[in-house]
Tab-separated table of C-alpha atoms in Angstrom:
chain	number	residue	atom	x	y	z
N	1	MET	CA	-22.809	-25.207	1.138
N	2	ASN	CA	-20.617	-27.891	-0.417
N	3	ALA	CA	-17.278	-26.595	-1.640
N	4	ASP	CA	-15.133	-27.997	-4.422
N	5	LYS	CA	-11.899	-27.516	-2.470
N	6	LYS	CA	-10.925	-27.129	1.167
N	7	ALA	CA	-8.106	-25.236	2.841
N	8	LYS	CA	-7.542	-23.928	6.324
N	9	ILE	CA	-6.094	-20.648	5.056
N	10	VAL	CA	-6.844	-19.101	1.663
N	11	ILE	CA	-4.633	-16.197	0.605
N	12	ILE	CA	-5.963	-13.960	-2.149
N	13	GLY	CA	-3.019	-12.517	-4.006
N	14	GLY	CA	0.405	-13.968	-4.823
N	15	GLY	CA	2.433	-10.756	-4.635
N	16	PRO	CA	4.940	-9.918	-1.891
N	17	ALA	CA	2.196	-9.702	0.757
N	18	GLY	CA	0.535	-13.002	-0.107
N	19	LEU	CA	3.830	-14.868	-0.401
N	20	SER	CA	5.148	-13.552	2.907
N	21	ALA	CA	1.857	-14.343	4.640
N	22	ALA	CA	1.914	-17.908	3.305
N	23	ALA	CA	5.496	-18.518	4.418
N	24	ALA	CA	4.839	-17.080	7.891
N	25	ALA	CA	1.627	-19.079	8.342
N	26	ASN	CA	3.552	-22.236	7.512
N	27	GLU	CA	6.331	-21.301	9.947
N	28	ALA	CA	3.701	-20.677	12.623
N	29	GLY	CA	2.398	-24.236	12.348
N	30	ALA	CA	-0.088	-24.326	9.474
N	31	ALA	CA	0.672	-27.310	7.258
N	32	ALA	CA	1.743	-26.364	3.746
N	33	GLY	CA	-1.100	-28.394	2.259
N	34	ASP	CA	-3.637	-26.465	4.354
N	35	ILE	CA	-2.655	-23.151	2.728
N	36	LEU	CA	-3.822	-22.101	-0.760
N	37	ILE	CA	-2.691	-18.996	-2.662
N	38	LEU	CA	-4.972	-17.688	-5.426
N	39	GLU	CA	-3.225	-15.390	-7.929
N	40	ARG	CA	-4.827	-13.739	-10.956
N	41	ASP	CA	-1.573	-13.268	-12.907
N	42	ASN	CA	0.293	-16.044	-14.740
N	43	VAL	CA	3.257	-15.854	-12.323
N	44	LEU	CA	3.797	-15.259	-8.634
N	45	GLY	CA	5.523	-12.100	-7.465
N	46	GLY	CA	2.969	-9.406	-8.218
N	47	ILE	CA	4.017	-5.916	-9.234
N	48	LEU	CA	7.635	-6.589	-8.242
N	49	ASN	CA	8.175	-8.512	-11.464
N	50	GLN	CA	8.176	-5.241	-13.417
N	51	CYS	CA	10.162	-3.232	-10.862
N	52	ILE	CA	13.636	-3.945	-12.247
N	53	HIS	CA	15.310	-1.096	-10.349
N	54	ASN	CA	17.217	-1.822	-7.148
N	55	GLY	CA	16.559	-0.617	-3.613
N	56	PHE	CA	14.466	-3.521	-2.362
N	57	GLY	CA	15.346	-5.771	0.571
N	58	LEU	CA	17.542	-3.486	2.657
N	59	HIS	CA	15.409	-4.120	5.751
N	60	THR	CA	14.352	-7.714	5.053
N	61	PHE	CA	17.571	-9.214	3.674
N	62	LYS	CA	20.124	-6.532	4.628
N	63	GLU	CA	21.163	-6.238	0.980
N	64	GLU	CA	20.026	-4.299	-2.056
N	65	LEU	CA	17.946	-6.267	-4.564
N	66	THR	CA	15.863	-5.594	-7.647
N	67	GLY	CA	12.115	-6.205	-7.495
N	68	PRO	CA	12.260	-9.547	-9.341
N	69	GLU	CA	15.142	-10.703	-7.117
N	70	TYR	CA	13.203	-9.775	-3.976
N	71	ALA	CA	10.073	-11.563	-5.189
N	72	ALA	CA	12.060	-14.629	-6.274
N	73	ARG	CA	13.242	-15.243	-2.714
N	74	PHE	CA	9.682	-15.512	-1.448
N	75	VAL	CA	8.539	-17.500	-4.496
N	76	SER	CA	11.350	-19.983	-3.836
N	77	THR	CA	10.351	-20.276	-0.184
N	78	VAL	CA	6.725	-21.026	-1.090
N	79	GLN	CA	7.727	-23.581	-3.722
N	80	GLU	CA	10.343	-25.282	-1.542
N	81	ARG	CA	7.816	-25.722	1.248
N	82	GLY	CA	5.225	-27.122	-1.117
N	83	ILE	CA	2.592	-24.474	-0.433
N	84	PRO	CA	-0.090	-24.885	-3.163
N	85	TYR	CA	-1.014	-21.988	-5.432
N	86	LEU	CA	-3.272	-21.465	-8.422
N	87	LEU	CA	-2.307	-18.983	-11.151
N	88	ASN	CA	-4.546	-17.239	-13.688
N	89	THR	CA	-7.272	-17.515	-11.060
N	90	ILE	CA	-9.809	-14.754	-10.455
N	91	VAL	CA	-11.632	-14.577	-7.129
N	92	VAL	CA	-15.157	-13.292	-7.687
N	93	ASP	CA	-16.714	-13.535	-4.240
N	94	ILE	CA	-16.088	-14.270	-0.569
N	95	SER	CA	-18.929	-15.194	1.788
N	96	VAL	CA	-19.339	-16.504	5.306
N	97	ASP	CA	-21.353	-19.652	5.977
N	98	GLY	CA	-23.579	-20.152	8.963
N	99	ASP	CA	-20.870	-22.106	10.786
N	100	GLY	CA	-18.414	-19.215	10.364
N	101	SER	CA	-16.353	-20.827	7.626
N	102	LYS	CA	-15.440	-18.700	4.607
N	103	VAL	CA	-16.395	-19.683	1.083
N	104	VAL	CA	-14.179	-18.259	-1.640
N	105	SER	CA	-15.601	-18.409	-5.174
N	106	ALA	CA	-13.092	-18.286	-8.024
N	107	MET	CA	-12.540	-19.332	-11.603
N	108	ASN	CA	-9.798	-20.249	-14.024
N	109	ARG	CA	-9.479	-22.061	-17.349
N	110	THR	CA	-8.470	-25.383	-15.813
N	111	ASP	CA	-11.033	-25.731	-13.038
N	112	GLY	CA	-13.747	-23.471	-14.391
N	113	PHE	CA	-15.845	-21.972	-11.608
N	114	PHE	CA	-15.084	-23.468	-8.190
N	115	THR	CA	-15.387	-22.745	-4.487
N	116	VAL	CA	-12.959	-23.161	-1.601
N	117	ARG	CA	-14.071	-23.561	1.989
N	118	ALA	CA	-11.593	-22.076	4.452
N	119	ASP	CA	-11.303	-21.362	8.165
N	120	ALA	CA	-9.432	-18.108	7.544
N	121	VAL	CA	-8.852	-15.773	4.595
N	122	ILE	CA	-5.962	-13.347	4.124
N	123	LEU	CA	-6.685	-10.415	1.816
N	124	ALA	CA	-3.511	-9.509	-0.095
N	125	MET	CA	-4.854	-8.151	-3.406
N	126	GLY	CA	-2.610	-5.088	-3.522
N	127	CYS	CA	-3.670	-1.811	-5.119
N	128	ARG	CA	-4.249	-0.169	-8.480
N	129	GLU	CA	-3.396	3.204	-9.964
N	130	ARG	CA	-5.851	6.068	-10.144
N	131	PRO	CA	-6.732	6.478	-13.862
N	132	ARG	CA	-7.374	9.636	-15.884
N	133	GLY	CA	-11.131	9.221	-15.497
N	134	ALA	CA	-10.781	9.811	-11.749
N	135	LEU	CA	-8.723	12.996	-12.191
N	136	ASN	CA	-11.105	15.177	-14.237
N	137	ILE	CA	-8.377	16.383	-16.577
N	138	PRO	CA	-9.869	18.499	-19.387
N	139	GLY	CA	-8.926	18.177	-23.042
N	140	TYR	CA	-9.133	15.543	-25.755
N	141	ARG	CA	-8.564	11.861	-25.106
N	142	PRO	CA	-5.808	10.970	-27.585
N	143	ALA	CA	-3.373	8.075	-27.504
N	144	GLY	CA	-0.251	8.538	-25.399
N	145	ILE	CA	-1.813	8.844	-21.925
N	146	TYR	CA	-0.761	6.067	-19.570
N	147	THR	CA	-0.582	5.401	-15.862
N	148	ALA	CA	3.039	5.217	-14.734
N	149	GLY	CA	2.656	1.544	-13.843
N	150	THR	CA	1.368	0.687	-17.311
N	151	ALA	CA	4.335	2.474	-18.850
N	152	GLN	CA	6.628	0.575	-16.495
N	153	ARG	CA	5.216	-2.734	-17.713
N	154	PHE	CA	5.592	-1.695	-21.354
N	155	VAL	CA	9.244	-0.770	-20.923
N	156	ASN	CA	10.462	-3.378	-18.414
N	157	ILE	CA	8.493	-6.465	-19.416
N	158	GLU	CA	7.223	-5.971	-22.969
N	159	GLY	CA	10.211	-3.993	-24.270
N	160	ARG	CA	8.111	-1.213	-25.778
N	161	MET	CA	8.610	2.532	-25.393
N	162	PRO	CA	5.369	4.442	-24.667
N	163	GLY	CA	6.836	7.654	-26.122
N	164	HIS	CA	9.882	9.883	-26.442
N	165	GLU	CA	8.849	13.301	-25.093
N	166	VAL	CA	7.205	12.919	-21.710
N	167	VAL	CA	5.318	14.979	-19.141
N	168	ILE	CA	4.502	13.306	-15.821
N	169	LEU	CA	1.591	14.353	-13.598
N	170	GLY	CA	2.016	13.329	-9.994
N	171	SER	CA	5.156	12.663	-7.984
N	172	GLY	CA	4.330	9.286	-6.501
N	173	ASP	CA	7.205	6.821	-6.308
N	174	ILE	CA	6.230	5.017	-9.527
N	175	GLY	CA	6.130	8.285	-11.425
N	176	LEU	CA	9.518	9.328	-10.074
N	177	ILE	CA	11.071	5.990	-10.933
N	178	MET	CA	9.592	6.105	-14.444
N	179	ALA	CA	11.017	9.580	-14.967
N	180	ARG	CA	14.470	8.041	-14.525
N	181	ARG	CA	13.628	4.872	-16.471
N	182	MET	CA	12.302	6.764	-19.494
N	183	THR	CA	15.373	9.017	-19.438
N	184	LEU	CA	17.712	6.019	-19.374
N	185	GLU	CA	15.867	4.588	-22.384
N	186	GLY	CA	16.490	7.786	-24.359
N	187	ALA	CA	13.268	9.721	-23.789
N	188	LYS	CA	13.156	13.362	-22.752
N	189	VAL	CA	11.183	13.917	-19.563
N	190	LYS	CA	10.332	17.599	-19.629
N	191	VAL	CA	8.678	18.128	-16.273
N	192	VAL	CA	7.033	16.400	-13.333
N	193	ALA	CA	4.014	18.342	-12.091
N	194	GLU	CA	2.575	17.744	-8.607
N	195	LEU	CA	-0.785	19.093	-7.420
N	196	MET	CA	0.214	19.198	-3.760
N	197	PRO	CA	2.830	21.552	-2.261
N	198	TYR	CA	4.959	18.491	-1.438
N	199	SER	CA	5.996	15.325	-3.257
N	200	GLY	CA	4.104	12.109	-2.718
N	201	GLY	CA	7.266	10.019	-3.102
N	202	LEU	CA	10.278	9.102	-1.024
N	203	LYS	CA	13.001	11.739	-0.680
N	204	ARG	CA	15.580	9.317	-2.054
N	205	ASN	CA	13.557	8.874	-5.232
N	206	ILE	CA	13.318	12.626	-5.754
N	207	VAL	CA	17.098	12.874	-5.496
N	208	GLN	CA	18.015	9.762	-7.501
N	209	CYS	CA	15.318	9.962	-10.176
N	210	LEU	CA	14.821	13.699	-10.736
N	211	ASP	CA	17.700	15.741	-9.285
N	212	ASP	CA	20.402	13.435	-10.637
N	213	PHE	CA	18.976	13.770	-14.152
N	214	GLY	CA	18.088	17.442	-14.083
N	215	ILE	CA	14.345	16.802	-14.370
N	216	PRO	CA	12.326	19.710	-12.939
N	217	LEU	CA	9.669	19.068	-10.270
N	218	LYS	CA	6.953	21.702	-10.120
N	219	LEU	CA	4.969	21.524	-6.902
N	220	SER	CA	1.453	23.015	-6.628
N	221	HIS	CA	0.917	22.471	-10.375
N	222	THR	CA	-1.557	20.419	-12.369
N	223	VAL	CA	-2.489	19.627	-15.970
N	224	THR	CA	-5.142	21.987	-17.323
N	225	ASP	CA	-5.256	20.933	-20.972
N	226	ILE	CA	-4.206	18.099	-23.263
N	227	ARG	CA	-3.809	18.864	-26.969
N	228	GLY	CA	-3.881	16.433	-29.837
N	229	ARG	CA	-6.631	14.342	-31.351
N	230	GLU	CA	-4.950	11.139	-32.559
N	231	ARG	CA	-1.877	11.357	-30.304
N	232	VAL	CA	-0.840	13.703	-27.498
N	233	GLU	CA	0.872	16.734	-29.014
N	234	ALA	CA	1.208	19.073	-26.016
N	235	VAL	CA	0.239	19.390	-22.372
N	236	THR	CA	-0.510	22.610	-20.499
N	237	ILE	CA	0.172	22.831	-16.774
N	238	ALA	CA	-0.659	25.670	-14.396
N	239	GLU	CA	0.048	26.616	-10.818
N	240	VAL	CA	-2.733	25.959	-8.325
N	241	GLY	CA	-3.716	28.046	-5.316
N	242	PRO	CA	-4.493	26.878	-1.780
N	243	ASP	CA	-7.900	25.685	-3.052
N	244	ARG	CA	-6.025	23.501	-5.618
N	245	LYS	CA	-7.667	25.337	-8.501
N	246	PRO	CA	-5.547	26.627	-11.411
N	247	VAL	CA	-4.341	30.205	-11.129
N	248	PRO	CA	-5.094	32.141	-14.382
N	249	GLY	CA	-2.006	33.445	-16.110
N	250	THR	CA	0.378	30.758	-14.792
N	251	GLU	CA	-0.103	28.329	-17.698
N	252	GLU	CA	2.924	26.708	-19.359
N	253	THR	CA	2.694	24.458	-22.429
N	254	TYR	CA	5.084	21.570	-23.125
N	255	THR	CA	5.175	19.799	-26.465
N	256	CYS	CA	5.207	16.040	-25.875
N	257	ASP	CA	3.863	12.744	-27.192
N	258	THR	CA	3.254	11.090	-23.839
N	259	LEU	CA	1.581	11.949	-20.527
N	260	LEU	CA	2.211	9.622	-17.587
N	261	LEU	CA	-0.100	9.714	-14.568
N	262	SER	CA	1.257	8.960	-11.095
N	263	CYS	CA	-1.619	10.313	-9.044
N	264	GLY	CA	-2.083	7.879	-6.222
N	265	LEU	CA	-2.912	4.247	-5.559
N	266	ILE	CA	-6.247	2.717	-4.566
N	267	PRO	CA	-6.409	-0.512	-2.513
N	268	GLU	CA	-8.209	-3.310	-4.394
N	269	ASN	CA	-11.071	-3.745	-1.923
N	270	GLU	CA	-14.094	-4.611	-4.032
N	271	LEU	CA	-14.072	-8.158	-2.605
N	272	SER	CA	-13.657	-6.784	0.916
N	273	SER	CA	-16.632	-4.473	0.461
N	274	GLN	CA	-18.821	-7.272	-0.904
N	275	LEU	CA	-17.949	-9.363	2.141
N	276	GLY	CA	-19.054	-6.566	4.454
N	277	VAL	CA	-15.600	-5.678	5.773
N	278	GLU	CA	-15.506	-2.236	7.375
N	279	LEU	CA	-13.321	0.072	5.273
N	280	SER	CA	-11.439	3.180	6.333
N	281	ARG	CA	-12.618	6.426	4.738
N	282	VAL	CA	-9.005	7.632	4.688
N	283	THR	CA	-7.092	4.636	3.292
N	284	SER	CA	-9.969	2.838	1.520
N	285	GLY	CA	-8.507	-0.300	3.123
N	286	PRO	CA	-9.980	-2.499	5.861
N	287	VAL	CA	-10.148	-1.343	9.483
N	288	VAL	CA	-8.096	-3.889	11.443
N	289	ASN	CA	-7.169	-4.727	15.013
N	290	GLU	CA	-3.790	-5.644	16.511
N	291	SER	CA	-3.888	-9.036	14.753
N	292	LEU	CA	-4.580	-7.393	11.361
N	293	GLU	CA	-8.009	-9.007	11.555
N	294	THR	CA	-10.824	-7.130	9.850
N	295	SER	CA	-14.343	-6.557	11.148
N	296	VAL	CA	-15.233	-10.024	9.778
N	297	PRO	CA	-13.782	-12.648	12.165
N	298	GLY	CA	-11.169	-14.856	10.529
N	299	VAL	CA	-10.541	-12.459	7.637
N	300	PHE	CA	-7.162	-10.741	7.782
N	301	ALA	CA	-5.634	-8.020	5.562
N	302	CYS	CA	-2.077	-6.975	4.802
N	303	GLY	CA	0.061	-5.090	2.330
N	304	ASN	CA	-1.219	-2.466	-0.080
N	305	VAL	CA	-4.797	-3.732	0.109
N	306	LEU	CA	-4.745	-2.568	3.736
N	307	HIS	CA	-2.899	0.734	3.244
N	308	VAL	CA	-0.430	1.857	0.588
N	309	HIS	CA	3.187	1.285	1.656
N	310	ASP	CA	6.328	3.049	0.559
N	311	LEU	CA	8.679	0.079	1.095
N	312	VAL	CA	8.009	-3.530	0.129
N	313	ASP	CA	10.056	-4.605	3.159
N	314	TYR	CA	7.286	-3.207	5.350
N	315	VAL	CA	4.726	-5.072	3.262
N	316	SER	CA	6.518	-8.364	3.920
N	317	GLU	CA	6.852	-7.654	7.627
N	318	GLU	CA	3.184	-6.755	7.979
N	319	ALA	CA	2.059	-9.735	5.888
N	320	ALA	CA	4.135	-12.104	8.009
N	321	ASN	CA	2.214	-10.893	11.054
N	322	ALA	CA	-1.063	-11.517	9.242
N	323	GLY	CA	0.080	-15.021	8.298
N	324	ARG	CA	1.080	-15.894	11.852
N	325	ASN	CA	-2.154	-14.512	13.267
N	326	ALA	CA	-4.241	-16.400	10.705
N	327	ALA	CA	-2.432	-19.616	11.632
N	328	GLY	CA	-3.151	-18.911	15.309
N	329	TYR	CA	-6.791	-18.224	14.512
N	330	VAL	CA	-7.109	-21.540	12.650
N	331	GLU	CA	-5.286	-23.458	15.368
N	332	GLY	CA	-7.728	-22.119	17.944
N	333	ASN	CA	-10.696	-22.414	15.564
N	334	GLY	CA	-11.282	-18.708	15.991
N	335	SER	CA	-11.859	-18.978	19.719
N	336	GLU	CA	-8.391	-18.481	21.204
N	337	GLY	CA	-8.817	-16.399	24.312
N	338	LYS	CA	-12.168	-15.494	25.781
N	339	PRO	CA	-13.775	-12.165	24.841
N	340	GLU	CA	-14.373	-11.341	28.486
N	341	GLU	CA	-10.626	-11.752	29.134
N	342	ASP	CA	-9.777	-9.351	26.327
N	343	GLY	CA	-11.944	-6.586	27.691
N	344	THR	CA	-13.109	-3.679	25.546
N	345	PRO	CA	-10.696	-3.006	22.684
N	346	VAL	CA	-8.574	0.109	23.071
N	347	GLN	CA	-9.257	2.493	20.195
N	348	VAL	CA	-6.259	3.944	18.338
N	349	ILE	CA	-7.058	7.477	17.190
N	350	ALA	CA	-5.294	9.547	14.518
N	351	LYS	CA	-5.350	13.265	15.315
N	352	ASP	CA	-3.672	16.616	14.668
N	353	GLY	CA	-1.875	15.923	11.430
N	354	VAL	CA	-1.885	12.117	11.568
N	355	ARG	CA	-4.244	10.843	8.855
N	356	TYR	CA	-4.800	7.237	9.976
N	357	THR	CA	-3.275	4.401	11.985
N	358	VAL	CA	-2.901	0.674	11.402
N	359	PRO	CA	-4.205	-0.949	13.544
N	360	SER	CA	-7.304	1.003	14.577
N	361	SER	CA	-7.912	-0.949	17.778
N	362	ILE	CA	-5.932	-3.135	20.182
N	363	ARG	CA	-7.142	-5.995	22.317
N	364	ILE	CA	-4.525	-5.910	25.062
N	365	GLY	CA	-5.085	-9.554	25.975
N	366	ARG	CA	-4.150	-10.678	22.461
N	367	MET	CA	-1.402	-8.256	21.513
N	368	ASN	CA	2.264	-9.234	21.359
N	369	ASP	CA	4.789	-7.867	23.851
N	370	LEU	CA	5.548	-5.140	21.285
N	371	GLN	CA	2.849	-3.572	19.114
N	372	LEU	CA	3.824	-1.747	15.929
N	373	ILE	CA	1.557	1.100	14.818
N	374	ARG	CA	2.100	2.545	11.343
N	375	PHE	CA	0.668	5.825	10.066
N	376	ARG	CA	1.079	8.729	7.657
N	377	VAL	CA	0.859	12.436	8.244
N	378	GLY	CA	-1.179	14.806	6.085
N	379	ALA	CA	1.359	17.588	5.526
N	380	VAL	CA	5.068	18.320	5.760
N	381	TYR	CA	6.262	19.184	9.277
N	382	ARG	CA	9.775	20.222	10.263
N	383	ASP	CA	11.332	19.845	13.697
N	384	ALA	CA	8.181	18.107	14.866
N	385	SER	CA	7.282	15.593	17.561
N	386	ILE	CA	5.004	12.587	17.423
N	387	ALA	CA	2.975	12.525	20.630
N	388	ILE	CA	1.378	9.387	22.075
N	389	ASP	CA	-1.506	9.912	24.493
N	390	PHE	CA	-3.091	7.262	26.722
N	391	ASN	CA	-6.596	8.634	27.212
N	392	ASP	CA	-5.768	12.333	27.715
N	393	THR	CA	-2.311	11.802	29.189
N	394	VAL	CA	0.852	12.319	27.167
N	395	VAL	CA	2.991	9.224	27.752
N	396	ARG	CA	5.689	9.745	25.138
N	397	THR	CA	6.937	12.106	22.457
N	398	GLN	CA	9.327	11.335	19.628
N	399	LYS	CA	11.321	14.126	18.005
N	400	LYS	CA	11.293	14.088	14.199
N	401	ARG	CA	13.403	16.370	12.049
N	402	ILE	CA	10.910	16.060	9.225
N	403	LEU	CA	7.553	14.354	8.662
N	404	ALA	CA	6.159	14.027	5.146
N	405	PRO	CA	3.075	12.332	3.625
N	406	GLY	CA	5.251	10.320	1.229
N	407	GLU	CA	7.035	8.463	4.031
N	408	MET	CA	5.318	6.049	6.388
N	409	GLU	CA	5.979	6.513	10.100
N	410	GLN	CA	5.720	4.088	12.987
N	411	VAL	CA	5.729	3.867	16.767
N	412	ILE	CA	6.128	0.801	18.955
N	413	LEU	CA	4.086	0.264	22.125
N	414	LYS	CA	4.904	-2.137	24.944
N	415	LYS	CA	2.185	-4.431	26.184
N	416	GLU	CA	3.241	-3.924	29.792
N	417	ASP	CA	2.767	-0.160	29.448
N	418	LEU	CA	-0.815	-0.641	28.234
N	419	GLN	CA	-1.553	-3.112	31.024
N	420	LYS	CA	-0.214	-0.769	33.698
N	421	PHE	CA	-2.320	2.189	32.590
N	422	GLU	CA	-5.574	1.912	34.534
N	423	GLY	CA	-8.794	2.501	32.590
N	424	LEU	CA	-7.099	2.754	29.202
N	425	LYS	CA	-9.699	3.382	26.514
N	426	THR	CA	-7.949	5.349	23.788
N	427	ILE	CA	-4.450	5.719	22.378
N	428	THR	CA	-3.992	8.873	20.326
N	429	ILE	CA	-1.184	9.337	17.825
N	430	ARG	CA	-0.731	12.970	16.819
N	431	VAL	CA	1.711	15.581	15.613
N	432	ASP	CA	2.600	17.902	18.485
N	433	THR	CA	1.568	21.165	16.834
N	434	SER	CA	2.986	23.261	19.647
N	435	GLU	CA	6.497	22.489	18.352
N	436	ALA	CA	6.022	21.413	14.743
N	437	LYS	CA	6.413	23.831	11.860
N	438	LYS	CA	3.948	23.037	9.105
N	439	GLN	CA	5.081	23.592	5.542
């Protein structure tokens, strides 16, 4: 197939993941002109452009930045190095040609419909919020119901207030941050209701965004009714039992004109699915190996399209690894190392309270000296241990005062330890339930 454009590495998404991947690929030896970033928005930077609060960059830059400031540093790096990018560009398809090259089909107003032939593709499309339609909330469908991210854009970029009396469903980080933001803009946030018995956000956001402003957080609660035909007039919440169904007689009604939804994020993996990339049933993101390479050779994934992160610093770190590995793949034309030298990949298994791991497999012959494994737990555990098993042998435990679903965890493995363990087939990451106290 003849392509309109050519690039060695195409990066889909110009947010923090895509920008970091591009910079790292260039540092790893890929020429700037051989990299192409495709971004659907009219500016680079992604969701960070509307995140005007501080708290970004403590790990990456050792200083506290706002979202736009954090993004600007990577945008400047990409521009200074002359890495090409196309804005207002929608990618509609990715396919693999018979020779193994990837063909990315996209469109914009300037070029119309066009294709790009690439040796490697990095998926960095980010994630989207779960809308009301996915939550099965009963009641009318009046104006005044927004996802927290939409409200954030209205307030921080467009200068418009969604409402003045607010109820928030879900305690994800965006919802917590918008509770504070709406309060600072003069709105009254009456309650944050959370379906689960624990918050889905970072502890620091609960303290800084709710506790500091006297905003109540009601765990194990959900919205059972929305009143109002033209505009939201009131919202009823109720306690839920262990089956997550409302408990009769626990209903409370709050008058309000706005309901914000912060009920989880979904990785944007429609393109990945069309390409045939294997997706995780837990994260809805691609299943990747130690190089962050998906089940389709030469296609890498990073950032929130891979799994939802709590800190953008971790997104940048992960994306940099994807960029370096993509550059290495291109340099070796996808054939660096011989499969027989790699041996059978070691499977990384999540078990006993650990919901998933990234990566899901490790080729020892191609891993770095240190291998980072990130994961989340499925409940709150106090005074717990993270256990690491090689096959059925416990090789290490890490004491943790608290483990919570809202905070990503990580362990680091040494290549030499994997090489020394004879017959290694599986690495299991689990919560040691003999010591942990589940909440």
